[in-house]
Amino acid sequence: MNAFMRCDRTVAWAALAGHYQAHGRDLDLREAFARDPARFEHLSLQAPEVFADLSKNLWDLATRKLLVDLARECGLETRRDAMFAGAAINTTEGRAVLHTALRAPPGAAPQSAPVHAVLDSMLAFADRVRDSNASGFTDIVNIGIGGSDLGPRMAVQALEAFTQPGLRLHFVANVDGHDIAPLLGRLDAERTLFVIASKTFTTQETMANAAVARRWFLAQGGTDIARHFVGTTTNVKVAAEFGITTTFGFWDWVGGRYSMWSAIGLPIAIAIGAEGFRALLAGAHAMDRHFANAPLADNLPVQLGLLDLWYRNFHRFSSRSIAPYHQGLSRLPAYLQQLEMESNGKRVDLDGRELPFGTSPVVWGEPGTNGQHAYFQMLHQGTDVIPVEFIAVRKPAHALTDLHAMVLANCLAQGQALMLGKSTDVALSERVSTASATLDVLTLARHRTFPGNRPSTTLLLEELSPYSLGALIALYEHRVFVSGAVWGINSFDQWGVELGKSLCNDLLPRLASLDTTGLDASTAGLLRKFAGP
Ligand code: F6P
């Protein structure tokens, strides 16, 4: 049994339920702004590197106060401090959760000595590889999946402006051969370094792709496996059996989806160099300090995590859309899907008791402005309310200022349109050249009405740099921690991925043998179809 109060049994939860009925459900953002001219100032926050406008959300200062009361009553601060101190808060695996120690300066967090020893040697290696003239490497291929892929892939793309010219970074995750096969066809074995990234070094997809890469390397006449393959893993022994002699280790207290700050970040370090990687860590550490020390009402990860809970459990919104208005952040939604849904997609509390309320929302999105021309129709006029999270960057990394002004204006316009909407009266007063000339005007105006009052958050970075990206990602990590902690779930295990893995191991040989004994009729029928005539 754990000592924490289940959130839906607290005094604050009951108060929030009453507040939702009285003021929350029918809150109208347009009226709220008219009532409080300082609403923007009241409900926006500056955290390290990230400014957040939370004022276009369906809440007010009273909601915020009650949510903070809820966090306190559920022991959020105690759980947060336990995480930073290295307590085994991942109870189902009996592990500490110490990704924050990976970005703390020497001596400032638990496990500092091993963390900095690996960091120093990994960064020295990264800088040697990065110098293509000296190292001979022009292509770096990271083979990994889930947390051993999504973070590095997202960050390398985001920080392209800081990447060593002439160096190409590739990522292979999928066990589908359509991922690795075309890439290998483009590579020169002599100039390629493979990074086999796997916390466990047992993941089926990664091991299969690593074996393909090794076969290809040998078939190309390559001989020096030890020079062309390195490992980033907690399982140094199995990596050595593969023929890998250069391994950068990490520890079981680093969750896969929290591992881009560890040796798993090697591709990032190769791309942006040791100095850049240290800046990434420092930005994340600045956010860690903010999370650890800022009062709950001024604490951005706390505010975001509590707002997520307010939407999920009181408004009953089941999804959130991420809209980064920066092409470099186009892998951020995919990264956040694992971070949030693998962490908080849980249906039992810490004591294993089924929860009567919703947990992780579905997180999804695309970079703006692309998403506007795809699914924003539904966000504006669909039947479901989906909170949108805009991420904007004030200074671009290019000189095309006219395009950058357009991207910022589009970002602003979407948040404004979601909130303001358009009444049928306004729609009636407009003449639209593309509209049907035969349909009656009222019917047409109804189709062109926007209900508005749709919530959004805007996060603003001054620029996208290693330091600010570190702060942004740490912000998301802690926000997921906050909602998970208040819900009383274990945000750090992932038992839900196990069943499919073991069934796959059972089905793989059946694809060849066509043995369908004991299978349900659908799986048996599909297996025969998959196997072909
Ligand atoms: O899919 C489950 C999972 O364990 C993730 O949590 C993890 O990020 C991924 O697989 C990859 O695991 P590994 O790094 O051990 O190969």
mmCIF file of C-alpha atoms in Angstrom, residues 205-471:
data_model
loop_
_atom_site.group_PDB
_atom_site.id
_atom_site.type_symbol
_atom_site.label_atom_id
_atom_site.label_comp_id
_atom_site.label_asym_id
_atom_site.label_seq_id
_atom_site.Cartn_x
_atom_site.Cartn_y
_atom_site.Cartn_z
ATOM 1 C CA GLU A 205 13.436 -4.971 -33.837
ATOM 2 C CA THR A 206 16.770 -3.444 -32.897
ATOM 3 C CA MET A 207 18.589 -6.762 -32.681
ATOM 4 C CA ALA A 208 17.195 -7.817 -36.082
ATOM 5 C CA ASN A 209 18.189 -4.527 -37.747
ATOM 6 C CA ALA A 210 21.618 -4.617 -36.097
ATOM 7 C CA ALA A 211 22.170 -8.133 -37.487
ATOM 8 C CA VAL A 212 21.142 -6.933 -40.967
ATOM 9 C CA ALA A 213 23.560 -4.001 -40.697
ATOM 10 C CA ARG A 214 26.416 -6.274 -39.634
ATOM 11 C CA ARG A 215 25.702 -8.739 -42.485
ATOM 12 C CA TRP A 216 25.637 -5.864 -44.960
ATOM 13 C CA PHE A 217 28.852 -4.402 -43.570
ATOM 14 C CA LEU A 218 30.688 -7.727 -43.926
ATOM 15 C CA ALA A 219 29.229 -8.289 -47.417
ATOM 16 C CA GLN A 220 30.616 -4.891 -48.444
ATOM 17 C CA GLY A 221 34.090 -6.132 -47.508
ATOM 18 C CA GLY A 222 34.077 -4.476 -44.113
ATOM 19 C CA THR A 223 36.217 -6.211 -41.521
ATOM 20 C CA ASP A 224 36.535 -3.940 -38.520
ATOM 21 C CA ILE A 225 33.214 -4.429 -36.682
ATOM 22 C CA ALA A 226 34.688 -2.957 -33.527
ATOM 23 C CA ARG A 227 35.439 0.341 -35.316
ATOM 24 C CA HIS A 228 32.163 0.625 -37.241
ATOM 25 C CA PHE A 229 29.683 -0.491 -34.553
ATOM 26 C CA VAL A 230 29.258 1.091 -31.135
ATOM 27 C CA GLY A 231 26.624 0.376 -28.506
ATOM 28 C CA THR A 232 24.623 2.554 -26.155
ATOM 29 C CA THR A 233 23.044 0.293 -23.569
ATOM 30 C CA THR A 234 22.721 -0.855 -19.982
ATOM 31 C CA ASN A 235 23.578 -4.390 -21.171
ATOM 32 C CA VAL A 236 27.287 -4.164 -21.968
ATOM 33 C CA LYS A 237 27.708 -7.935 -21.835
ATOM 34 C CA VAL A 238 25.311 -8.719 -24.690
ATOM 35 C CA ALA A 239 26.687 -5.820 -26.725
ATOM 36 C CA ALA A 240 30.137 -7.385 -26.403
ATOM 37 C CA GLU A 241 28.764 -10.714 -27.669
ATOM 38 C CA PHE A 242 27.622 -8.847 -30.794
ATOM 39 C CA GLY A 243 31.247 -7.827 -31.401
ATOM 40 C CA ILE A 244 30.944 -4.341 -30.023
ATOM 41 C CA THR A 245 33.889 -3.164 -27.991
ATOM 42 C CA THR A 246 32.997 0.534 -27.688
ATOM 43 C CA THR A 247 30.001 0.817 -25.419
ATOM 44 C CA PHE A 248 28.572 3.797 -23.587
ATOM 45 C CA GLY A 249 26.531 2.598 -20.676
ATOM 46 C CA PHE A 250 23.641 3.864 -18.648
ATOM 47 C CA TRP A 251 21.544 2.538 -15.814
ATOM 48 C CA ASP A 252 18.221 0.912 -15.027
ATOM 49 C CA TRP A 253 17.059 4.128 -13.355
ATOM 50 C CA VAL A 254 16.901 5.827 -16.757
ATOM 51 C CA GLY A 255 13.587 4.977 -18.416
ATOM 52 C CA GLY A 256 13.738 4.413 -22.180
ATOM 53 C CA ARG A 257 11.533 7.415 -22.940
ATOM 54 C CA TYR A 258 13.608 9.572 -20.575
ATOM 55 C CA SER A 259 16.953 8.485 -21.988
ATOM 56 C CA MET A 260 17.969 11.068 -24.594
ATOM 57 C CA TRP A 261 20.140 12.749 -21.931
ATOM 58 C CA SER A 262 22.131 9.540 -21.405
ATOM 59 C CA ALA A 263 24.401 7.624 -23.784
ATOM 60 C CA ILE A 264 21.279 7.197 -25.934
ATOM 61 C CA GLY A 265 21.901 10.846 -26.851
ATOM 62 C CA LEU A 266 25.143 9.902 -28.656
ATOM 63 C CA PRO A 267 23.749 10.769 -32.137
ATOM 64 C CA ILE A 268 22.718 14.176 -30.804
ATOM 65 C CA ALA A 269 26.202 14.705 -29.389
ATOM 66 C CA ILE A 270 27.787 13.668 -32.692
ATOM 67 C CA ALA A 271 25.503 16.075 -34.551
ATOM 68 C CA ILE A 272 25.872 19.160 -32.342
ATOM 69 C CA GLY A 273 29.165 18.431 -30.566
ATOM 70 C CA ALA A 274 30.113 18.186 -26.917
ATOM 71 C CA GLU A 275 29.517 21.850 -26.225
ATOM 72 C CA GLY A 276 26.059 21.717 -27.796
ATOM 73 C CA PHE A 277 25.152 18.566 -25.861
ATOM 74 C CA ARG A 278 26.251 20.146 -22.600
ATOM 75 C CA ALA A 279 24.038 23.142 -23.434
ATOM 76 C CA LEU A 280 21.092 20.763 -24.033
ATOM 77 C CA LEU A 281 21.691 19.229 -20.598
ATOM 78 C CA ALA A 282 22.056 22.652 -18.992
ATOM 79 C CA GLY A 283 18.721 23.837 -20.449
ATOM 80 C CA ALA A 284 17.006 20.736 -19.086
ATOM 81 C CA HIS A 285 18.673 21.271 -15.718
ATOM 82 C CA ALA A 286 17.381 24.854 -15.591
ATOM 83 C CA MET A 287 13.866 23.482 -16.050
ATOM 84 C CA ASP A 288 14.539 20.842 -13.381
ATOM 85 C CA ARG A 289 15.437 23.599 -10.917
ATOM 86 C CA HIS A 290 12.285 25.500 -11.838
ATOM 87 C CA PHE A 291 10.173 22.376 -11.316
ATOM 88 C CA ALA A 292 11.889 21.578 -8.020
ATOM 89 C CA ASN A 293 11.748 25.091 -6.564
ATOM 90 C CA ALA A 294 9.085 27.361 -8.056
ATOM 91 C CA PRO A 295 5.884 27.732 -6.018
ATOM 92 C CA LEU A 296 3.184 25.466 -7.452
ATOM 93 C CA ALA A 297 1.121 28.388 -8.761
ATOM 94 C CA ASP A 298 4.138 29.733 -10.712
ATOM 95 C CA ASN A 299 5.512 26.368 -11.712
ATOM 96 C CA LEU A 300 5.004 25.730 -15.414
ATOM 97 C CA PRO A 301 5.204 21.907 -15.479
ATOM 98 C CA VAL A 302 2.806 21.876 -12.525
ATOM 99 C CA GLN A 303 0.393 24.253 -14.232
ATOM 100 C CA LEU A 304 0.403 22.265 -17.463
ATOM 101 C CA GLY A 305 0.042 18.910 -15.739
ATOM 102 C CA LEU A 306 -2.872 20.159 -13.645
ATOM 103 C CA LEU A 307 -4.559 21.715 -16.649
ATOM 104 C CA ASP A 308 -4.235 18.358 -18.413
ATOM 105 C CA LEU A 309 -5.991 16.725 -15.469
ATOM 106 C CA TRP A 310 -8.727 19.397 -15.431
ATOM 107 C CA TYR A 311 -9.429 18.736 -19.098
ATOM 108 C CA ARG A 312 -9.251 14.954 -18.859
ATOM 109 C CA ASN A 313 -11.270 14.388 -15.686
ATOM 110 C CA PHE A 314 -13.662 17.311 -15.513
ATOM 111 C CA HIS A 315 -14.198 18.467 -19.094
ATOM 112 C CA ARG A 316 -13.627 14.847 -20.193
ATOM 113 C CA PHE A 317 -11.571 15.809 -23.227
ATOM 114 C CA SER A 318 -9.799 12.693 -24.410
ATOM 115 C CA SER A 319 -7.119 14.099 -26.660
ATOM 116 C CA ARG A 320 -4.692 16.970 -27.073
ATOM 117 C CA SER A 321 -3.220 18.177 -30.332
ATOM 118 C CA ILE A 322 0.387 19.369 -30.549
ATOM 119 C CA ALA A 323 1.080 21.993 -33.183
ATOM 120 C CA PRO A 324 4.720 23.068 -33.340
ATOM 121 C CA TYR A 325 5.003 26.054 -35.668
ATOM 122 C CA HIS A 326 8.593 25.146 -36.510
ATOM 123 C CA GLN A 327 9.574 22.576 -39.104
ATOM 124 C CA GLY A 328 12.483 21.475 -36.920
ATOM 125 C CA LEU A 329 9.980 20.265 -34.328
ATOM 126 C CA SER A 330 8.054 18.063 -36.722
ATOM 127 C CA ARG A 331 9.077 14.904 -34.826
ATOM 128 C CA LEU A 332 8.017 16.413 -31.496
ATOM 129 C CA PRO A 333 4.448 15.014 -31.587
ATOM 130 C CA ALA A 334 5.795 11.484 -32.177
ATOM 131 C CA TYR A 335 8.273 11.925 -29.343
ATOM 132 C CA LEU A 336 5.540 13.211 -27.025
ATOM 133 C CA GLN A 337 3.260 10.314 -27.905
ATOM 134 C CA GLN A 338 5.686 7.907 -26.291
ATOM 135 C CA LEU A 339 6.556 10.242 -23.444
ATOM 136 C CA GLU A 340 2.979 10.879 -22.412
ATOM 137 C CA MET A 341 1.043 7.819 -23.516
ATOM 138 C CA GLU A 342 3.607 5.189 -22.499
ATOM 139 C CA SER A 343 4.039 6.993 -19.175
ATOM 140 C CA ASN A 344 0.450 7.762 -18.270
ATOM 141 C CA GLY A 345 -1.551 5.279 -20.317
ATOM 142 C CA LYS A 346 -2.307 3.282 -17.163
ATOM 143 C CA ARG A 347 -5.577 1.961 -15.763
ATOM 144 C CA VAL A 348 -4.607 1.015 -12.206
ATOM 145 C CA ASP A 349 -3.182 3.037 -9.330
ATOM 146 C CA LEU A 350 0.071 2.338 -7.497
ATOM 147 C CA ASP A 351 -1.691 -0.323 -5.437
ATOM 148 C CA GLY A 352 -2.983 -2.032 -8.582
ATOM 149 C CA ARG A 353 -6.582 -0.919 -8.054
ATOM 150 C CA GLU A 354 -8.610 -0.059 -11.133
ATOM 151 C CA LEU A 355 -9.157 3.671 -11.560
ATOM 152 C CA PRO A 356 -12.615 5.097 -12.086
ATOM 153 C CA PHE A 357 -11.350 8.128 -14.036
ATOM 154 C CA GLY A 358 -9.470 8.732 -17.294
ATOM 155 C CA THR A 359 -5.688 9.015 -17.470
ATOM 156 C CA SER A 360 -3.479 9.793 -20.480
ATOM 157 C CA PRO A 361 -5.177 11.638 -23.301
ATOM 158 C CA VAL A 362 -4.362 10.758 -26.895
ATOM 159 C CA VAL A 363 -1.539 13.056 -27.959
ATOM 160 C CA TRP A 364 -1.150 13.755 -31.649
ATOM 161 C CA GLY A 365 -0.253 16.446 -34.120
ATOM 162 C CA GLU A 366 1.700 17.787 -37.040
ATOM 163 C CA PRO A 367 3.754 20.906 -37.524
ATOM 164 C CA GLY A 368 1.972 24.087 -38.490
ATOM 165 C CA THR A 369 1.099 25.256 -40.990
ATOM 166 C CA ASN A 370 0.732 21.776 -42.557
ATOM 167 C CA GLY A 371 -1.845 20.650 -40.009
ATOM 168 C CA GLN A 372 -4.053 23.632 -40.876
ATOM 169 C CA HIS A 373 -4.558 22.185 -44.337
ATOM 170 C CA ALA A 374 -5.327 18.728 -43.022
ATOM 171 C CA TYR A 375 -7.230 18.300 -39.751
ATOM 172 C CA PHE A 376 -7.687 21.813 -38.333
ATOM 173 C CA GLN A 377 -11.156 21.778 -39.935
ATOM 174 C CA MET A 378 -12.148 19.308 -37.223
ATOM 175 C CA LEU A 379 -10.526 21.365 -34.473
ATOM 176 C CA HIS A 380 -12.555 24.414 -35.510
ATOM 177 C CA GLN A 381 -15.897 22.902 -36.473
ATOM 178 C CA GLY A 382 -15.919 19.250 -35.396
ATOM 179 C CA THR A 383 -18.146 17.911 -32.638
ATOM 180 C CA ASP A 384 -15.303 17.264 -30.170
ATOM 181 C CA VAL A 385 -13.360 19.878 -28.281
ATOM 182 C CA ILE A 386 -9.631 19.172 -28.537
ATOM 183 C CA PRO A 387 -7.257 21.469 -26.668
ATOM 184 C CA VAL A 388 -4.441 22.536 -28.967
ATOM 185 C CA GLU A 389 -0.883 23.273 -27.922
ATOM 186 C CA PHE A 390 0.932 25.748 -30.152
ATOM 187 C CA ILE A 391 4.706 25.961 -29.951
ATOM 188 C CA ALA A 392 6.254 29.008 -31.573
ATOM 189 C CA VAL A 393 9.854 30.175 -31.887
ATOM 190 C CA ARG A 394 10.432 33.908 -32.080
ATOM 191 C CA LYS A 395 13.758 33.964 -33.942
ATOM 192 C CA PRO A 396 14.256 31.671 -36.941
ATOM 193 C CA ALA A 397 17.524 29.928 -37.782
ATOM 194 C CA HIS A 398 17.278 31.184 -41.387
ATOM 195 C CA ALA A 399 17.195 34.593 -43.056
ATOM 196 C CA LEU A 400 13.766 34.212 -44.718
ATOM 197 C CA THR A 401 12.069 36.730 -42.459
ATOM 198 C CA ASP A 402 8.992 37.040 -44.685
ATOM 199 C CA LEU A 403 8.267 33.324 -44.285
ATOM 200 C CA HIS A 404 8.900 33.461 -40.568
ATOM 201 C CA ALA A 405 6.399 36.301 -40.155
ATOM 202 C CA MET A 406 3.852 34.136 -41.974
ATOM 203 C CA VAL A 407 4.441 31.144 -39.708
ATOM 204 C CA LEU A 408 4.042 33.302 -36.586
ATOM 205 C CA ALA A 409 0.929 35.035 -37.929
ATOM 206 C CA ASN A 410 -0.612 31.665 -38.763
ATOM 207 C CA CYS A 411 0.126 30.388 -35.281
ATOM 208 C CA LEU A 412 -1.487 33.422 -33.677
ATOM 209 C CA ALA A 413 -4.459 33.293 -36.036
ATOM 210 C CA GLN A 414 -5.283 29.683 -35.239
ATOM 211 C CA GLY A 415 -5.393 30.253 -31.482
ATOM 212 C CA GLN A 416 -7.460 33.363 -32.046
ATOM 213 C CA ALA A 417 -9.882 31.605 -34.415
ATOM 214 C CA LEU A 418 -10.335 28.655 -32.061
ATOM 215 C CA MET A 419 -11.231 31.009 -29.250
ATOM 216 C CA LEU A 420 -13.249 33.700 -31.023
ATOM 217 C CA GLY A 421 -15.105 31.561 -33.533
ATOM 218 C CA LYS A 422 -17.582 33.200 -35.883
ATOM 219 C CA SER A 423 -21.271 33.683 -35.221
ATOM 220 C CA THR A 424 -23.992 32.834 -37.714
ATOM 221 C CA ASP A 425 -24.846 36.543 -37.877
ATOM 222 C CA VAL A 426 -21.341 37.434 -38.961
ATOM 223 C CA ALA A 427 -21.347 34.556 -41.437
ATOM 224 C CA LEU A 428 -24.668 35.858 -42.819
ATOM 225 C CA SER A 429 -23.199 39.293 -43.372
ATOM 226 C CA GLU A 430 -20.324 37.963 -45.487
ATOM 227 C CA ARG A 431 -20.309 37.406 -49.235
ATOM 228 C CA VAL A 432 -18.185 34.437 -50.250
ATOM 229 C CA SER A 433 -17.308 33.982 -53.891
ATOM 230 C CA THR A 434 -16.736 30.211 -53.623
ATOM 231 C CA ALA A 435 -20.084 29.506 -51.928
ATOM 232 C CA SER A 436 -23.050 28.027 -53.742
ATOM 233 C CA ALA A 437 -25.235 30.656 -55.369
ATOM 234 C CA THR A 438 -28.332 28.445 -55.121
ATOM 235 C CA LEU A 439 -28.243 27.323 -51.448
ATOM 236 C CA ASP A 440 -30.286 29.544 -49.139
ATOM 237 C CA VAL A 441 -28.139 32.034 -47.239
ATOM 238 C CA LEU A 442 -29.038 30.850 -43.718
ATOM 239 C CA THR A 443 -28.099 27.235 -44.426
ATOM 240 C CA LEU A 444 -24.852 28.429 -45.887
ATOM 241 C CA ALA A 445 -24.171 30.696 -42.915
ATOM 242 C CA ARG A 446 -24.698 27.777 -40.526
ATOM 243 C CA HIS A 447 -22.058 25.784 -42.375
ATOM 244 C CA ARG A 448 -19.743 28.769 -42.058
ATOM 245 C CA THR A 449 -20.343 29.274 -38.317
ATOM 246 C CA PHE A 450 -17.522 28.525 -35.858
ATOM 247 C CA PRO A 451 -18.610 27.888 -32.275
ATOM 248 C CA GLY A 452 -15.344 29.266 -30.854
ATOM 249 C CA ASN A 453 -14.499 28.948 -27.156
ATOM 250 C CA ARG A 454 -12.051 26.193 -28.080
ATOM 251 C CA PRO A 455 -9.040 26.137 -25.780
ATOM 252 C CA SER A 456 -5.385 26.425 -26.642
ATOM 253 C CA THR A 457 -2.025 26.911 -24.967
ATOM 254 C CA THR A 458 0.830 28.748 -26.638
ATOM 255 C CA LEU A 459 4.421 28.022 -25.688
ATOM 256 C CA LEU A 460 6.994 30.467 -26.986
ATOM 257 C CA LEU A 461 10.753 30.000 -27.240
ATOM 258 C CA GLU A 462 13.073 32.860 -28.068
ATOM 259 C CA GLU A 463 15.021 30.597 -30.422
ATOM 260 C CA LEU A 464 15.422 26.886 -30.991
ATOM 261 C CA SER A 465 18.860 26.087 -29.570
ATOM 262 C CA PRO A 466 20.303 23.122 -27.682
ATOM 263 C CA TYR A 467 19.689 24.991 -24.422
ATOM 264 C CA SER A 468 16.068 25.916 -25.142
ATOM 265 C CA LEU A 469 15.247 22.478 -26.560
ATOM 266 C CA GLY A 470 16.606 20.926 -23.361
ATOM 267 C CA ALA A 471 14.346 23.164 -21.295
#
